[in-house]
PDB file of C-alpha atoms in Angstrom:
ATOM      1  CA  MET A   4     -14.303 -24.964 -11.058  1.00 56.00           C
ATOM      2  CA  ALA A   5     -11.671 -25.112 -13.551  1.00 75.00           C
ATOM      3  CA  ILE A   6      -8.657 -22.662 -12.521  1.00 82.00           C
ATOM      4  CA  LYS A   7      -6.188 -21.484 -15.159  1.00 93.00           C
ATOM      5  CA  VAL A   8      -3.151 -20.232 -13.129  1.00 96.00           C
ATOM      6  CA  ASP A   9       0.335 -18.818 -15.632  1.00 97.00           C
ATOM      7  CA  PRO A  10       3.346 -21.900 -15.010  1.00 97.00           C
ATOM      8  CA  ARG A  11       5.309 -18.186 -15.579  1.00 97.00           C
ATOM      9  CA  CYS A  12       4.350 -16.400 -12.265  1.00 98.00           C
ATOM     10  CA  ARG A  13       4.908 -16.750  -8.745  1.00 98.00           C
ATOM     11  CA  TYR A  14       1.153 -16.201  -6.791  1.00 98.00           C
ATOM     12  CA  THR A  15       0.454 -14.884  -3.195  1.00 98.00           C
ATOM     13  CA  LYS A  16      -1.993 -15.546  -1.110  1.00 97.00           C
ATOM     14  CA  THR A  17      -3.437 -12.484  -1.252  1.00 97.00           C
ATOM     15  CA  HIS A  18      -4.582 -14.082  -5.518  1.00 97.00           C
ATOM     16  CA  GLU A  19      -2.185 -11.413  -6.439  1.00 98.00           C
ATOM     17  CA  TRP A  20       0.681 -13.045  -9.602  1.00 98.00           C
ATOM     18  CA  ILE A  21       3.855 -11.177 -11.503  1.00 98.00           C
ATOM     19  CA  ARG A  22       5.579 -12.312 -13.713  1.00 98.00           C
ATOM     20  CA  VAL A  23       9.573 -11.526 -13.492  1.00 97.00           C
ATOM     21  CA  THR A  24      11.202 -10.318 -16.196  1.00 93.00           C
ATOM     22  CA  GLY A  25      14.888  -9.371 -15.536  1.00 92.00           C
ATOM     23  CA  GLU A  26      14.591  -5.452 -12.832  1.00 94.00           C
ATOM     24  CA  HIS A  27      10.841  -5.512 -13.340  1.00 97.00           C
ATOM     25  CA  GLY A  28       8.039  -8.350 -13.253  1.00 98.00           C
ATOM     26  CA  TYR A  29       4.415  -7.490 -13.797  1.00 98.00           C
ATOM     27  CA  VAL A  30       1.612  -7.307 -11.744  1.00 98.00           C
ATOM     28  CA  GLY A  31      -1.762  -9.025 -11.829  1.00 98.00           C
ATOM     29  CA  ILE A  32      -4.959 -10.691  -9.870  1.00 98.00           C
ATOM     30  CA  THR A  33      -5.316 -14.018 -10.944  1.00 98.00           C
ATOM     31  CA  ASP A  34      -7.922 -16.006 -13.014  1.00 97.00           C
ATOM     32  CA  TYR A  35      -9.518 -17.136  -9.185  1.00 96.00           C
ATOM     33  CA  ALA A  36      -9.361 -13.405  -7.754  1.00 96.00           C
ATOM     34  CA  GLN A  37     -11.187 -12.514 -11.060  1.00 96.00           C
ATOM     35  CA  GLU A  38     -13.638 -15.292 -10.523  1.00 94.00           C
ATOM     36  CA  ALA A  39     -15.239 -14.888  -7.001  1.00 94.00           C
ATOM     37  CA  LEU A  40     -15.322 -10.971  -7.490  1.00 96.00           C
ATOM     38  CA  GLY A  41     -17.248 -11.547 -10.495  1.00 96.00           C
ATOM     39  CA  ASP A  42     -17.961  -8.096 -13.297  1.00 97.00           C
ATOM     40  CA  ILE A  43     -14.793  -6.188 -12.919  1.00 98.00           C
ATOM     41  CA  VAL A  44     -15.906  -2.184 -12.735  1.00 98.00           C
ATOM     42  CA  TYR A  45     -13.350   0.439 -11.760  1.00 98.00           C
ATOM     43  CA  VAL A  46      -9.762  -0.040 -10.855  1.00 98.00           C
ATOM     44  CA  GLU A  47      -8.091   2.574  -8.524  1.00 98.00           C
ATOM     45  CA  LEU A  48      -4.050   1.980  -9.461  1.00 98.00           C
ATOM     46  CA  PRO A  49      -0.758   3.514  -7.614  1.00 98.00           C
ATOM     47  CA  SER A  50       0.786   5.878  -9.753  1.00 98.00           C
ATOM     48  CA  VAL A  51       4.330   6.069 -11.715  1.00 98.00           C
ATOM     49  CA  GLY A  52       7.069   6.495  -9.582  1.00 98.00           C
ATOM     50  CA  ASP A  53       5.051   5.592  -6.162  1.00 98.00           C
ATOM     51  CA  HIS A  54       6.848   2.513  -4.270  1.00 98.00           C
ATOM     52  CA  PHE A  55       5.581  -0.691  -1.988  1.00 98.00           C
ATOM     53  CA  SER A  56       6.777  -2.954   0.207  1.00 98.00           C
ATOM     54  CA  GLN A  57       5.711  -6.862  -0.570  1.00 98.00           C
ATOM     55  CA  GLY A  58       2.093  -7.144   1.418  1.00 97.00           C
ATOM     56  CA  GLU A  59       1.234  -3.397   1.614  1.00 98.00           C
ATOM     57  CA  PRO A  60      -1.579  -2.453  -0.450  1.00 98.00           C
ATOM     58  CA  PHE A  61      -1.231  -0.687  -4.086  1.00 98.00           C
ATOM     59  CA  GLY A  62      -5.140  -0.390  -5.361  1.00 97.00           C
ATOM     60  CA  ASN A  63      -7.686  -2.174  -5.475  1.00 97.00           C
ATOM     61  CA  VAL A  64     -10.416  -3.912  -7.781  1.00 97.00           C
ATOM     62  CA  GLU A  65     -14.073  -2.631  -7.668  1.00 97.00           C
ATOM     63  CA  SER A  66     -17.071  -5.579  -9.160  1.00 96.00           C
ATOM     64  CA  VAL A  67     -20.405  -6.092  -8.723  1.00 92.00           C
ATOM     65  CA  LYS A  68     -20.089  -8.017  -5.537  1.00 91.00           C
ATOM     66  CA  ALA A  69     -17.679  -5.978  -3.676  1.00 92.00           C
ATOM     67  CA  VAL A  70     -14.243  -3.740  -3.728  1.00 95.00           C
ATOM     68  CA  SER A  71     -10.886  -5.689  -3.219  1.00 96.00           C
ATOM     69  CA  ASP A  72      -7.110  -4.744  -1.746  1.00 98.00           C
ATOM     70  CA  CYS A  73      -4.794  -5.650  -4.295  1.00 98.00           C
ATOM     71  CA  TYR A  74      -1.718  -6.852  -2.678  1.00 98.00           C
ATOM     72  CA  ALA A  75       2.054  -5.856  -3.813  1.00 98.00           C
ATOM     73  CA  PRO A  76       3.327  -9.173  -3.820  1.00 98.00           C
ATOM     74  CA  LEU A  77       7.314  -7.842  -3.910  1.00 97.00           C
ATOM     75  CA  SER A  78       8.545  -4.627  -3.156  1.00 98.00           C
ATOM     76  CA  GLY A  79       9.561  -2.412  -5.368  1.00 98.00           C
ATOM     77  CA  LYS A  80       8.866   0.923  -7.691  1.00 98.00           C
ATOM     78  CA  VAL A  81       6.131   1.020  -9.686  1.00 98.00           C
ATOM     79  CA  THR A  82       7.055   2.012 -12.901  1.00 98.00           C
ATOM     80  CA  GLU A  83       4.339   1.572 -15.702  1.00 98.00           C
ATOM     81  CA  VAL A  84       0.903   1.695 -15.147  1.00 98.00           C
ATOM     82  CA  ASN A  85      -1.685  -1.044 -17.093  1.00 98.00           C
ATOM     83  CA  ASP A  86      -3.698   2.645 -18.390  1.00 97.00           C
ATOM     84  CA  VAL A  87      -6.644   0.734 -20.498  1.00 97.00           C
ATOM     85  CA  LEU A  88      -8.035  -0.978 -17.012  1.00 98.00           C
ATOM     86  CA  ALA A  89      -9.084   3.420 -16.752  1.00 96.00           C
ATOM     87  CA  ASP A  90     -11.454   2.808 -19.784  1.00 97.00           C
ATOM     88  CA  ASN A  91     -11.915  -1.337 -19.763  1.00 98.00           C
ATOM     89  CA  PRO A  92     -11.454  -2.428 -16.312  1.00 98.00           C
ATOM     90  CA  GLU A  93     -13.960  -6.049 -17.872  1.00 97.00           C
ATOM     91  CA  THR A  94      -9.998  -6.051 -19.494  1.00 98.00           C
ATOM     92  CA  ILE A  95      -8.714  -8.244 -16.476  1.00 98.00           C
ATOM     93  CA  ASN A  96     -11.629 -11.011 -16.716  1.00 97.00           C
ATOM     94  CA  GLU A  97     -11.178 -11.789 -20.265  1.00 97.00           C
ATOM     95  CA  ASP A  98      -7.512 -11.531 -19.920  1.00 97.00           C
ATOM     96  CA  PRO A  99      -5.839 -11.831 -15.901  1.00 97.00           C
ATOM     97  CA  TYR A 100      -2.978 -12.705 -16.935  1.00 98.00           C
ATOM     98  CA  GLY A 101      -1.604 -11.230 -20.121  1.00 97.00           C
ATOM     99  CA  GLU A 102      -3.538  -7.452 -21.311  1.00 98.00           C
ATOM    100  CA  GLY A 103      -5.492  -7.795 -18.248  1.00 98.00           C
ATOM    101  CA  TRP A 104      -1.976  -6.688 -15.730  1.00 98.00           C
ATOM    102  CA  LEU A 105      -1.589  -3.718 -13.171  1.00 98.00           C
ATOM    103  CA  VAL A 106       0.782  -2.723 -12.538  1.00 98.00           C
ATOM    104  CA  LYS A 107       4.548  -2.838 -13.886  1.00 98.00           C
ATOM    105  CA  ILE A 108       7.323  -2.665 -10.756  1.00 98.00           C
ATOM    106  CA  GLU A 109      11.172  -2.524 -10.558  1.00 98.00           C
ATOM    107  CA  LEU A 110      12.110  -4.755  -8.194  1.00 97.00           C
ATOM    108  CA  SER A 111      14.128  -3.407  -5.460  1.00 97.00           C
ATOM    109  CA  ASP A 112      14.297  -7.214  -3.792  1.00 95.00           C
ATOM    110  CA  GLU A 113      14.737 -10.398  -5.863  1.00 92.00           C
ATOM    111  CA  SER A 114      15.297 -13.094  -2.826  1.00 95.00           C
ATOM    112  CA  GLN A 115      11.743 -12.096  -2.260  1.00 97.00           C
ATOM    113  CA  LEU A 116      10.176 -14.417  -5.638  1.00 96.00           C
ATOM    114  CA  GLU A 117      11.802 -17.266  -2.246  1.00 96.00           C
ATOM    115  CA  GLU A 118       8.409 -15.963  -0.742  1.00 97.00           C
ATOM    116  CA  LEU A 119       5.897 -16.940  -2.996  1.00 98.00           C
ATOM    117  CA  MET A 120       4.298 -20.282  -4.274  1.00 98.00           C
ATOM    118  CA  ASP A 121       4.931 -21.553  -8.243  1.00 97.00           C
ATOM    119  CA  HIS A 122       1.643 -22.242 -10.149  1.00 96.00           C
ATOM    120  CA  ALA A 123       1.374 -25.631  -9.038  1.00 96.00           C
ATOM    121  CA  LYS A 124       1.863 -24.630  -4.783  1.00 97.00           C
ATOM    122  CA  TYR A 125      -1.187 -21.729  -5.540  1.00 97.00           C
ATOM    123  CA  LYS A 126      -3.578 -24.741  -7.375  1.00 95.00           C
ATOM    124  CA  LYS A 127      -3.045 -26.481  -4.812  1.00 95.00           C
ATOM    125  CA  TYR A 128      -3.888 -23.492  -2.336  1.00 96.00           C
ATOM    126  CA  VAL A 129      -6.833 -22.146  -4.496  1.00 95.00           C
ATOM    127  CA  ALA A 130      -8.041 -26.391  -4.459  1.00 92.00           C
ATOM    128  CA  GLU A 131      -7.265 -26.094  -0.798  1.00 91.00           C
ATOM    129  CA  GLU A 132      -8.984 -23.171   0.168  1.00 85.00           C
ATOM    130  CA  ALA A 133     -12.447 -23.435  -2.331  1.00 79.00           C
ATOM    131  CA  GLY A 134     -12.748 -27.102  -0.020  1.00 78.00           C
ATOM    132  CA  ALA A 135     -12.617 -29.297  -2.594  1.00 60.00           C
TER     133      ALA A 135
END
């Protein structure tokens, strides 16, 4: 299975991605995560203004197989949620790095980016996890 990664993103070991632009970052789940979950049928997202610490659950994604928590890749405040997902959660399956983003956050500590994997390290991590 060929897993897509976006070279503009940083990745967590729990399969979330963040694409930082200035003081904000878009957050979603990776292609690998959506592939493992299968058809996504429901998404529970936080409210604008909610604060999360790095590694803290901020919502969940429900598929036909399971419910999975989503963890904040960096600490920050939610400034926007992807309202499209309420009626069209399958957007995550179709475009995990684009229209399927979950939340936009205002970063509290940009230095935390150093703790995340770049796309090459993440690809290697996924291959090892998959036993390839």
